[in-house]
Coordinates of C-alpha atoms in Angstrom, one line a residue:
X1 CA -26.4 13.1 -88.9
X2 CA -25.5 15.9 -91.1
X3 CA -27.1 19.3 -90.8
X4 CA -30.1 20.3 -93.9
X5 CA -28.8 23.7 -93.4
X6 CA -25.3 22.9 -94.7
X7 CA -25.9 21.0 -97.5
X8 CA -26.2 22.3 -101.0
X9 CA -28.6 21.8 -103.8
X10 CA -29.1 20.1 -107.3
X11 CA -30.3 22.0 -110.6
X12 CA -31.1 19.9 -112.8
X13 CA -30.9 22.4 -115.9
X14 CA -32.2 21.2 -119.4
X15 CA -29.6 22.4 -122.2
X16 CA -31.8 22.5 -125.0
X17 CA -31.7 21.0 -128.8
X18 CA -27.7 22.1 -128.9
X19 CA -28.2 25.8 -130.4
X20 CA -26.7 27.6 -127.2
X21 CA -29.0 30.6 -128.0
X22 CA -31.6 28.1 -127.0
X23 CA -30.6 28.0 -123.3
X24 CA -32.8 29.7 -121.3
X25 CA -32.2 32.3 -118.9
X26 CA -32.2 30.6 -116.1
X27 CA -30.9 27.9 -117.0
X28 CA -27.7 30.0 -117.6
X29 CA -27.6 31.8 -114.5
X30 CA -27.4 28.2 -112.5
X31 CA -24.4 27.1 -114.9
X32 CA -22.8 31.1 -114.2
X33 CA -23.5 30.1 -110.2
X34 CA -22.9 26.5 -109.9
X35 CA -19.8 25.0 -107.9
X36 CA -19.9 21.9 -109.9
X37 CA -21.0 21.6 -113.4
X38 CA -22.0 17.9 -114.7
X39 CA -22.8 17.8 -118.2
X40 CA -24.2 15.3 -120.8
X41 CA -23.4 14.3 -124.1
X42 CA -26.3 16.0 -125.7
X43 CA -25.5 19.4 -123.7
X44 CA -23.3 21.7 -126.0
X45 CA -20.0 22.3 -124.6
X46 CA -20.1 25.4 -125.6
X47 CA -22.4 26.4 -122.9
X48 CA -19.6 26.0 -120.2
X49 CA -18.2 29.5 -121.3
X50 CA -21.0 30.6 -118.8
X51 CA -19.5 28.8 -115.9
X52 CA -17.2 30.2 -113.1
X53 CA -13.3 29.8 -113.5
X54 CA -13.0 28.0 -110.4
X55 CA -16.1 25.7 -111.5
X56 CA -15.3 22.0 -111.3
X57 CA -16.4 20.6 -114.4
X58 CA -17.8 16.9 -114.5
X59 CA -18.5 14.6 -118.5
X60 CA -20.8 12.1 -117.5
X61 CA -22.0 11.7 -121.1
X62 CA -23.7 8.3 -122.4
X63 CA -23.6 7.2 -126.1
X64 CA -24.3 3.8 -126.9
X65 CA -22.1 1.5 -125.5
X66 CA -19.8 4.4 -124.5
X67 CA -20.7 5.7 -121.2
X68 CA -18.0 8.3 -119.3
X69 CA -20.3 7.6 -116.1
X70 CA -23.1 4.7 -115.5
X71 CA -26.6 6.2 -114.5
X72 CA -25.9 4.7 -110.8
X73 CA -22.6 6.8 -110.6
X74 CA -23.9 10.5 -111.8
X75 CA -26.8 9.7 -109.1
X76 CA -24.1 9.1 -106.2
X77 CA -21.9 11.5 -107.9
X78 CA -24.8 14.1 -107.4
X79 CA -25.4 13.5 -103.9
X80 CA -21.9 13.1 -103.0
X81 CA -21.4 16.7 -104.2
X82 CA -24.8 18.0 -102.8
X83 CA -24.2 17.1 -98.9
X84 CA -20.9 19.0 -98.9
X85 CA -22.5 21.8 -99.4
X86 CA -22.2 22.6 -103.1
X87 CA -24.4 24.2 -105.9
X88 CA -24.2 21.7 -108.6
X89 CA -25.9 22.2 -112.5
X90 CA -26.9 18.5 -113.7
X91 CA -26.6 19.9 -117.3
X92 CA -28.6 18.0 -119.9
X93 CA -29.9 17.6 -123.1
X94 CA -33.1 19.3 -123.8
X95 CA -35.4 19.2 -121.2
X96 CA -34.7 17.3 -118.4
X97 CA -38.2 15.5 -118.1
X98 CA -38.0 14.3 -121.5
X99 CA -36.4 11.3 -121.8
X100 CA -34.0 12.6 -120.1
X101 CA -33.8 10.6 -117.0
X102 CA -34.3 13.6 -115.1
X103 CA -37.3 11.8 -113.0
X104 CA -35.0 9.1 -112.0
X105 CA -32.2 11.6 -110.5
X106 CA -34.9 14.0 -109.0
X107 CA -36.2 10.7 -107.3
X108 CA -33.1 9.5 -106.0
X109 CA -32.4 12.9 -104.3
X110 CA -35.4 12.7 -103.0
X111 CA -34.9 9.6 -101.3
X112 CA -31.7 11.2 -99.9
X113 CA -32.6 14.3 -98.9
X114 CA -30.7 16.4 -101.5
X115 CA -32.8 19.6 -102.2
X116 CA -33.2 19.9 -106.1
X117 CA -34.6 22.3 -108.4
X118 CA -35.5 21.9 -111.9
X119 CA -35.1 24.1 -114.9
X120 CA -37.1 23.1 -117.8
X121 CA -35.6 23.1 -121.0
X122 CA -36.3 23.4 -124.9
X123 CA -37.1 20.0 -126.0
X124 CA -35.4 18.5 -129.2
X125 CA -39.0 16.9 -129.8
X126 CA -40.2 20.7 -130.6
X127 CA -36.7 22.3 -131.7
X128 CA -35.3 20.1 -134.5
X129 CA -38.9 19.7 -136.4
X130 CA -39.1 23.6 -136.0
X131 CA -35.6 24.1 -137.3
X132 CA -36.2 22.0 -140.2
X133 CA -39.1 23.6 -141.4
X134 CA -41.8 21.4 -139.7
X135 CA -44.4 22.7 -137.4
X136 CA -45.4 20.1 -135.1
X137 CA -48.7 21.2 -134.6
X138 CA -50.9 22.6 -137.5
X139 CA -55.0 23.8 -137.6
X140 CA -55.5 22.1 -140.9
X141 CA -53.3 18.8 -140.2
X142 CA -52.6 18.4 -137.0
X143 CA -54.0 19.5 -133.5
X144 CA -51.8 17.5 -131.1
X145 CA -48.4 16.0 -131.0
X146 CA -47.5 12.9 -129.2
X147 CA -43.6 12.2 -128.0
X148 CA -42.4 8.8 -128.2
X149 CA -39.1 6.4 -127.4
X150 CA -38.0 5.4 -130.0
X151 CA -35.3 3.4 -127.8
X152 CA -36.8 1.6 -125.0
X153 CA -35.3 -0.1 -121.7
X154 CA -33.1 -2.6 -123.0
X155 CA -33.8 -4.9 -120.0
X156 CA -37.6 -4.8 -120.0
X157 CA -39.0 -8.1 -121.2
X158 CA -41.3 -6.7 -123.9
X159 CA -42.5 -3.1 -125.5
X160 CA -45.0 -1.1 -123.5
X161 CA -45.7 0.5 -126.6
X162 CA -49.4 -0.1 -127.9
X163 CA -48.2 0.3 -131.7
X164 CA -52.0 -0.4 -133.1
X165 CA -53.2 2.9 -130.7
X166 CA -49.9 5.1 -131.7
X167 CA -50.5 3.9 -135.6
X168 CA -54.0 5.1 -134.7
X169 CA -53.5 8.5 -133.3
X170 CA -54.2 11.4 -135.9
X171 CA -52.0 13.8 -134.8
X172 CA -48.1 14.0 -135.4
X173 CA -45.6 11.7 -133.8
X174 CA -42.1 12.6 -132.6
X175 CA -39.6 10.0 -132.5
X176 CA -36.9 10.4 -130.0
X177 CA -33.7 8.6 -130.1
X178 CA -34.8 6.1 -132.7
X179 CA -32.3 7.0 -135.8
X180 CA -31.5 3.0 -134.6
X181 CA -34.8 1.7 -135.6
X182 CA -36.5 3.8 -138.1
X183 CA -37.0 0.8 -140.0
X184 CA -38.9 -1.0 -136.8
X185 CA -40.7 2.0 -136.1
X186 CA -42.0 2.9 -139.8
X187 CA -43.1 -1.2 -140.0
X188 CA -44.9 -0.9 -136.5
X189 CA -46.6 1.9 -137.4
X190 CA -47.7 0.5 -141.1
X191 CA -49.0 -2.7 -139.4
X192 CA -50.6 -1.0 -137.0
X193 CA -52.6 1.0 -139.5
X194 CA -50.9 4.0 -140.5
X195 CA -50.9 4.5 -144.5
X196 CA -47.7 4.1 -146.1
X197 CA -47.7 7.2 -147.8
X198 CA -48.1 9.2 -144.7
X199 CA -45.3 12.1 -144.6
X200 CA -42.1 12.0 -142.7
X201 CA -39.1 13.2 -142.0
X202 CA -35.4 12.5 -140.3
X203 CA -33.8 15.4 -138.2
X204 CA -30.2 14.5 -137.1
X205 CA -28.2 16.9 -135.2
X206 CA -31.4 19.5 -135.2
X207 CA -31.0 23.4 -134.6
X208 CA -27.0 22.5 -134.7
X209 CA -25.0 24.1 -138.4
X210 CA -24.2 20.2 -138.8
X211 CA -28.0 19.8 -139.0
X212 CA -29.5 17.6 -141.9
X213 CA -32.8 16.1 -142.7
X214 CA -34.0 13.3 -145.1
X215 CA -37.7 13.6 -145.8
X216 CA -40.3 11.1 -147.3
X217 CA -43.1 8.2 -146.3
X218 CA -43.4 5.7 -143.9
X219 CA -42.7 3.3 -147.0
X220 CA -39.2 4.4 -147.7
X221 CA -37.6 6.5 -144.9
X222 CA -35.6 4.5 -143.8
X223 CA -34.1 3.5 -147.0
X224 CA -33.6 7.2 -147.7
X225 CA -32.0 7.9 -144.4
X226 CA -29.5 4.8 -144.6
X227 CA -28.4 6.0 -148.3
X228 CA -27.8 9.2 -146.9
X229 CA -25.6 8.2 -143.7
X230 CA -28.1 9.5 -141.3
X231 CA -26.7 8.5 -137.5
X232 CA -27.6 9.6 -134.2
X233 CA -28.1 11.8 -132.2
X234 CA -31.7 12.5 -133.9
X235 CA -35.5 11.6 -134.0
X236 CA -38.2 11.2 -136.2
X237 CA -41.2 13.0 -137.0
X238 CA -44.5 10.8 -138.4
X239 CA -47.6 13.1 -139.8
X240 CA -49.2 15.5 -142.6
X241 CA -46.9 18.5 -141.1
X242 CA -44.2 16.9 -142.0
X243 CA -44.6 17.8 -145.9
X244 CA -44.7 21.5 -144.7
X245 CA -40.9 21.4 -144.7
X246 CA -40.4 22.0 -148.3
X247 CA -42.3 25.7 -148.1
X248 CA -40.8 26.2 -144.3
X249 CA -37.1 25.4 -144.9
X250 CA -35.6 28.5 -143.2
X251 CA -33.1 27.0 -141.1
X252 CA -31.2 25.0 -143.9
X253 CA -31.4 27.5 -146.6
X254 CA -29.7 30.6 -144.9
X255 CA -26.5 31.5 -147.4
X256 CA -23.8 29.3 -145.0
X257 CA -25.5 26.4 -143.6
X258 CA -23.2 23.7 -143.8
X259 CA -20.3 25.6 -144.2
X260 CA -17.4 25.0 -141.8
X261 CA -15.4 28.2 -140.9
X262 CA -12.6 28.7 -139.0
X263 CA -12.1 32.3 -137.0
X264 CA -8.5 32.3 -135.4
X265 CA -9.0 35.6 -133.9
X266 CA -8.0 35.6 -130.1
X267 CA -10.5 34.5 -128.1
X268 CA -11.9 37.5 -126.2
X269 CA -12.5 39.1 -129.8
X270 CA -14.0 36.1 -131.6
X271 CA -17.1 36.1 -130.5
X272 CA -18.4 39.1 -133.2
X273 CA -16.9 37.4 -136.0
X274 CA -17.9 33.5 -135.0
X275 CA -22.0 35.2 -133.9
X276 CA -22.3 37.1 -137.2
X277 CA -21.1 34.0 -139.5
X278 CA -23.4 31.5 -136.7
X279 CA -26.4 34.0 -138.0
X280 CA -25.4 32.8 -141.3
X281 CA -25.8 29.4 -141.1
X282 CA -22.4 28.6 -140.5
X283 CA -20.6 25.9 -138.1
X284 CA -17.8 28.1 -136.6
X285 CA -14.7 26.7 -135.2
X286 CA -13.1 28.8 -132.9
X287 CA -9.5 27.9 -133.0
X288 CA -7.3 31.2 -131.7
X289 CA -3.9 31.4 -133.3
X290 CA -3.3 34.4 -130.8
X291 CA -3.8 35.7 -127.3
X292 CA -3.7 39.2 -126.3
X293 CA -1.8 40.8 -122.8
X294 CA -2.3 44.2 -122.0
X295 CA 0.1 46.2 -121.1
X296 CA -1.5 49.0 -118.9
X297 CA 0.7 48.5 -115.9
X298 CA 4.0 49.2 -117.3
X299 CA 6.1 52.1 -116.8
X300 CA 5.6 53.5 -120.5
X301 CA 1.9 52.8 -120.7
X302 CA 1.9 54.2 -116.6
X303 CA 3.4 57.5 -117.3
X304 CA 1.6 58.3 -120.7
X305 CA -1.3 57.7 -118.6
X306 CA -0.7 60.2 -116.0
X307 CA -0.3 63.1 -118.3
X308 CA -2.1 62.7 -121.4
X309 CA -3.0 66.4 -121.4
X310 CA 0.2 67.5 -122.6
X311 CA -0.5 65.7 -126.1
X312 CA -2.1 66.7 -128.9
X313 CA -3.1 63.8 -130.5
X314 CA -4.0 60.4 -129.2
X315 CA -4.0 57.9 -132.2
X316 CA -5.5 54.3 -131.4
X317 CA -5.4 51.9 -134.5
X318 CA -6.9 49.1 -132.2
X319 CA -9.6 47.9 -129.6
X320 CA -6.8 46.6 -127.4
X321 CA -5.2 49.9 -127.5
X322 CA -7.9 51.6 -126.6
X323 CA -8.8 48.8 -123.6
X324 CA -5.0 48.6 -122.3
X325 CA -4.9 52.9 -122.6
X326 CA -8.3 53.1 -120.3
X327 CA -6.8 50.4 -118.0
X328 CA -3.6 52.6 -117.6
X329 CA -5.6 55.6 -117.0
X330 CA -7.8 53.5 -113.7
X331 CA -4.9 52.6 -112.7
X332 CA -3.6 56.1 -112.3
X333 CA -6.8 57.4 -110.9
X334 CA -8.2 59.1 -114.2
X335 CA -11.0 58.3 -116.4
X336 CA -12.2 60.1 -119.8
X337 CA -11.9 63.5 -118.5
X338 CA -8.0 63.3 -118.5
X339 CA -8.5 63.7 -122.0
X340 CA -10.0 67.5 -122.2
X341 CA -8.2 69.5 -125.1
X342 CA -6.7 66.0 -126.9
X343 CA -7.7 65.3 -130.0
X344 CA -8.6 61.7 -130.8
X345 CA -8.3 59.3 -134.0
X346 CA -8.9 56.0 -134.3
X347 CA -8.4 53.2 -137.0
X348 CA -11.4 51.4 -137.8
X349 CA -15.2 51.8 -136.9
X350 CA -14.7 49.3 -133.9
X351 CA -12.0 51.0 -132.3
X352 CA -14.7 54.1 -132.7
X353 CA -17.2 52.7 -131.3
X354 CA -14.9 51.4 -127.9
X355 CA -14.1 54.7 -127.9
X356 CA -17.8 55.9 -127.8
X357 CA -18.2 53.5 -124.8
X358 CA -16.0 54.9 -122.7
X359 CA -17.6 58.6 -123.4
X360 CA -14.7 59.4 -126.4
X361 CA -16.1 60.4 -129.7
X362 CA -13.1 60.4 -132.2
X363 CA -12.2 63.8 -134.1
X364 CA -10.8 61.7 -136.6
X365 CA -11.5 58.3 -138.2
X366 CA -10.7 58.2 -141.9
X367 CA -12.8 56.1 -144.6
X368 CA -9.6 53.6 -145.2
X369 CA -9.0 51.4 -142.0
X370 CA -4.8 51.7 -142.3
X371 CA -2.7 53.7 -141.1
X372 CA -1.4 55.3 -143.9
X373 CA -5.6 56.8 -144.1
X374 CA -4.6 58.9 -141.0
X375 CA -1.5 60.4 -142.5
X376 CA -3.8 60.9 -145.5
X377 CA -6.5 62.9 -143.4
X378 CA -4.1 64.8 -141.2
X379 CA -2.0 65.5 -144.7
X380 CA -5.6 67.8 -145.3
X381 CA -5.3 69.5 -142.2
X382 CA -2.6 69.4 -140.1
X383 CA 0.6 71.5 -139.0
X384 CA 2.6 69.0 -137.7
X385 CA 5.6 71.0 -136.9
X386 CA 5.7 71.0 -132.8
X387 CA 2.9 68.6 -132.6
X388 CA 3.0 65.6 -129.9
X389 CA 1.2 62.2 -131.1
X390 CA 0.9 59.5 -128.4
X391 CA 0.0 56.2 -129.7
X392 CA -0.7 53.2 -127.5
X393 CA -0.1 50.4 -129.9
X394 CA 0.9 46.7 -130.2
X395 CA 4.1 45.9 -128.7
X396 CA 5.2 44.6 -132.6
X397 CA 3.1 47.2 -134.2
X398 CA 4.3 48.6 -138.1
X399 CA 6.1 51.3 -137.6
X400 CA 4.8 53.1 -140.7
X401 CA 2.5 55.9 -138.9
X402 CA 5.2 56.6 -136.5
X403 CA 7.5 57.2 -138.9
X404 CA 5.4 59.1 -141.5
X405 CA 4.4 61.2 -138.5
X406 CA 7.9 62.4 -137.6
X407 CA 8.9 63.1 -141.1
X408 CA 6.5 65.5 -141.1
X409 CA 8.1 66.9 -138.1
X410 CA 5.7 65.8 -135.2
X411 CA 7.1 64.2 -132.2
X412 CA 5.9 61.1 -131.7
X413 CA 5.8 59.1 -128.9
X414 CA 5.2 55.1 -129.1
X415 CA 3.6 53.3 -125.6
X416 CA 3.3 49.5 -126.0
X417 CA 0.0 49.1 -125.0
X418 CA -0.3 45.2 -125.6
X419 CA 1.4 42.5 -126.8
X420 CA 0.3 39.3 -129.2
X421 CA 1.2 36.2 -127.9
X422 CA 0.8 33.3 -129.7
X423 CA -2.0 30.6 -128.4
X424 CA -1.1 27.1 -126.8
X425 CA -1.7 24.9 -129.7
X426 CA -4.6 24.2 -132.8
X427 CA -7.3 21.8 -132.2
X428 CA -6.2 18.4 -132.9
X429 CA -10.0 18.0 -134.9
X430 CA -9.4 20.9 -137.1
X431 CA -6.1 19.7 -138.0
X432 CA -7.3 16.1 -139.4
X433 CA -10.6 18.4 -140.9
X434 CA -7.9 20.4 -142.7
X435 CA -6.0 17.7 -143.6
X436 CA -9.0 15.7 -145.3
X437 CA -10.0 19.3 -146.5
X438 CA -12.8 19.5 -144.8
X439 CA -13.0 23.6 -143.9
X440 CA -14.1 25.7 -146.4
X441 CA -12.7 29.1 -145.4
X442 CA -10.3 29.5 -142.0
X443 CA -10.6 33.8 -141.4
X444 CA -7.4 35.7 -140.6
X445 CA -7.9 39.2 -139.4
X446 CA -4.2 40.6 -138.7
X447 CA -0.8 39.1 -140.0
X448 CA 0.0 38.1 -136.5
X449 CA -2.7 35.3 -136.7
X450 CA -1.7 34.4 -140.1
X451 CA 1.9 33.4 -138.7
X452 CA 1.2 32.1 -135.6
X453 CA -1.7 29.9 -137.3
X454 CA 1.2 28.7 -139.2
X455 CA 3.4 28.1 -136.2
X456 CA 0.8 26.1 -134.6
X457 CA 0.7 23.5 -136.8
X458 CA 3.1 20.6 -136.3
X459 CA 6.2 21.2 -138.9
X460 CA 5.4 17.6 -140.0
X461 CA 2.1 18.3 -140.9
X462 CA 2.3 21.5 -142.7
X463 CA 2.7 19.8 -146.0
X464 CA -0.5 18.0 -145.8
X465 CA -2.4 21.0 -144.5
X466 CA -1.5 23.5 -145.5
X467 CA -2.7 23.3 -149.0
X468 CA -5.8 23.1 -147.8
X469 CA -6.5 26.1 -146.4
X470 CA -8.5 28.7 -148.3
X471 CA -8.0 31.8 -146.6
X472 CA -10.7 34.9 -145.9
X473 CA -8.4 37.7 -145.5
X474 CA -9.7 41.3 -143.2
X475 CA -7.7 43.5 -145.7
X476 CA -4.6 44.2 -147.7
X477 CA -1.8 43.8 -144.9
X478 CA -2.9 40.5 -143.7
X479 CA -3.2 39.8 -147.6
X480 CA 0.4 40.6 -147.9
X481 CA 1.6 38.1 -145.1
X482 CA -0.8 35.3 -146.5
X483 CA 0.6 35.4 -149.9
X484 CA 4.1 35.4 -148.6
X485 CA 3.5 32.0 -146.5
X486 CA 1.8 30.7 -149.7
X487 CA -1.5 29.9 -148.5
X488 CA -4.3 30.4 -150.8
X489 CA -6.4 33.7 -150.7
X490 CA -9.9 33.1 -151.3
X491 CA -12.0 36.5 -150.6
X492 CA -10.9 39.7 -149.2
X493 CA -12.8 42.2 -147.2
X494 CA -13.4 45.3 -149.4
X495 CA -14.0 47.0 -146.0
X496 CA -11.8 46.0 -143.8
X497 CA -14.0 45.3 -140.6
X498 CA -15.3 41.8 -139.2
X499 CA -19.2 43.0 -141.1
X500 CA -17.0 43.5 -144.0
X501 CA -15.4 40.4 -143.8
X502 CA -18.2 38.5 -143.2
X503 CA -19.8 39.8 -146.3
X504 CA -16.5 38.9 -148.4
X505 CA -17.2 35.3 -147.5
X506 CA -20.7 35.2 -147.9
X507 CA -19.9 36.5 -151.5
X508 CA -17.2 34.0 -152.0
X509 CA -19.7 31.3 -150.8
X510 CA -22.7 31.8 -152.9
X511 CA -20.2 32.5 -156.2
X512 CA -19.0 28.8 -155.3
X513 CA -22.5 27.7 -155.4
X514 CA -23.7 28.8 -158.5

């Protein structure tokens, strides 16, 4: 008989409505610690970025009649995992005691032994009504809420649903999984009592930038919600607060809800970009046309490193730079102090403010984000005759600011500090959403992603998609390389930083509107 000590433990962790800012914090922490990771289909995948590397990552989703695993195989599947000893995260929809068939797997563990723990998630049944502008619970309309199946066991012989008591109840009604049988539910609920004119509302793909909502009566929501090609995942909400949503519409109005944006920046600096067009409104596809490799332990990058002292200046006209130069200097045993009596300029108000994290604050970062600004500023100041400039750059960086700097008589030297590569390949969904032109803007933020965004799309394809693409362009240089591969410019930053950017296509955005 196997030892209790040894074995390991089940979480069953509700997901929330499908905003990842929704997860709760603990419910994070057991995906960040789990040793096995089985997720649903109404968990975001997008959630996983919190697991370990080494996690083993399980789909056991369930749509109708698609299930990856049968309820009877995620319950063994659980345990099996459990008694040798693992941590494993049951990720799922919502709350996991919600119509989530949480109960069943909790019991089933029970019944074997399996410790389990359970972290309660946001429910759907709250979240999508709340991010569509319906309170589920108001003092003048309604004082309780009542959640509901709207898709019942299959194999039980009849409803256990009292329809004349639910028709009678005088508080709202939550629908869960009934985008199916709206028209059912609506005619229950009529013949049960409920006045035809009563308020409500259809929520499909709630707190999610895909999210859409048909409102109207018990009388004609269904008819409104097949004419507009409403299909699950979703629920239905029955009851006065439902007509709230045309004054509380805040989720749906924000200036880029519904608009589908591509960021190709590489993936450990997407996030800013993809969370300040996601504040928008915005359904972001990250789709990285270029990886970054730091450099730091390289001869070059090593010996710069251990004697930055005898410089004068220390340019960086990136975050990488700055990352891959701070590397090299831990790697040599230094740290910020090395750089007593050097005198520091950056490119850009991010590469500042990395600076400013690692206790640096720039002598020098001009208005103008492009090299050519620094020459400008130094051009005001400088005696360049004798001067050294070290500049830990891109491994394929313009060589205009080196150049400029050493015909004014400095000596110059260049460390590769990191190199682009380009990514493994393009989404094969955002290639067909491209080809039926179904992005509005895809975001370049350097020439290197506008040609290896290029590269990554099949040569065969290219014809077909690449008229499609409406580009957001960071600034002038990655202008220049977008109109020589003739895609389209549609905005351009004024200030050439990711806020900057973002408000470029915000502006481009509501001018489309009107």
């Amino acid at each position: 008989m196997d030892n209790p000590a040894d074995r390991g433990v089940v979480w069953l962790v509700g997901a929330g409505p499908g905003d990842p800012g929704l997860l709760t914090l603990k419910g994070r922490h057991c995906i960040a610690e789990a040793d096995v990771i089985v997720y649903d289909y109404l968990s975001n995948p997008a959630l996983l970025a919190h697991a370990r590397a080494d996690a083993e990552i399980i789909y056991a989703g369930k749509q109708a009649a698609r299930h990856a695993m049968e309820q009877d195989e995620i319950n063994a599947l659980l345990c099996e995992k459990a008694l040798e000893g693992k941590r494993i995260c049951r990720l799922k929809g919502g709350d996991p005691f919600v119509f989530g068939r949480g109960g069943e797997e909790a019991l089933y563990l029970v019944e074997r032994g399996v410790p389990f723990e359970v972290v309660p998630g946001v429910s759907s049944a709250i979240a999508a009504p709340a991010y569509a502008g319906i309170p589920v619970t108001h003092r003048e309309c309604a004082s309780s809420v009542r959640i509901i199946t709207g898709h019942e066991d299959p194999t039980k012989p009849e409803s256990s649903l009292d329809w004349r008591e639910i028709a009678a109840t005088s508080g709202t009604l939550v629908f869960l999984m009934g985008i199916r049988n709206i028209s059912q539910i609506a005619e229950h609920l009529i013949t049960g009592g409920r006045p035809a004119s009563t308020p409500a509302a259809v929520i499909t793909n709630g707190t999610l930038p895909t999210q859409r909502t048909v409102a109207g009566t018990l009388a004609d929501i269904a008819q409104r919600a097949e004419t507009a090609n409403i299909a699950p995942p979703g629920l239905l909400v029955v009851g006065e607060v439902a007509a709230l949503r045309e004054r509380l519409n805040w989720f749906e109005r924000r200036s880029l809800f519904g608009r589908a944006i591509v960021v190709t920046r590489a993936r450990a600096q997407a996030s800013d970009l993809a969370e300040l067009l996601e504040s928008m409104g915005a359904e972001v596809i990250t789709a990285p046309s270029i990886r970054t490799e730091s450099l730091a332990d390289t001869p070059a990058m090593r010996e710069a490193a251990a004697i930055p002292s005898v410089f004068d200046w220390l340019v960086f006209t990136s975050v990488n730079g700055v990352d891959a130069f701070f590397e090299a200097l831990e790697l040599e045993g230094k740290d910020a102090r090395a750089l007593a009596g050097v005198k520091i300029a950056s490119i850009g108000p991010a590469t500042a403010m990395r600076l400013m994290a690692k206790g640096i604050r720039p002598d020098l970062t001009p208005q103008r984000y492009i090299a050519e600004a620094i020459l400008e500023e130094l051009d005001k100041t400088e005696a360049f005759q004798g001067q050294r400039y070290l500049l830990p750059r891109s491994e394929l960086a313009r060589i205009d600011l080196a150049d400029g700097l050493r015909a004014r008589g400095a000596e110059v030297c260049e460390a590769a500090a990191y190199k682009t590569l380009q990514a493994d390949a393009l989404p094969e969904s955002l290639l067909e959403r491209l080809e039926m032109d179904d992005i509005d803007l895809v975001t370049f933020t350097s020439s290197s992603t506008v040609t290896n965004f290029v590269e990554l799309i099949p040569m065969e394809r290219r014809e077909a998609i690449l008229p499609h693409v409406r580009a957001a362009s960071i600034g002038p240089i990655t202008s220049h390389t977008l109109t020589e591969t003739g895609i389209a410019i549609a905005t351009v930053a004024k200030v050439s930083t990711i806020p900057g950017l973002a408000v470029a296509i915000r502006a481009y955005i509501a001018g489309r509107s009107h």
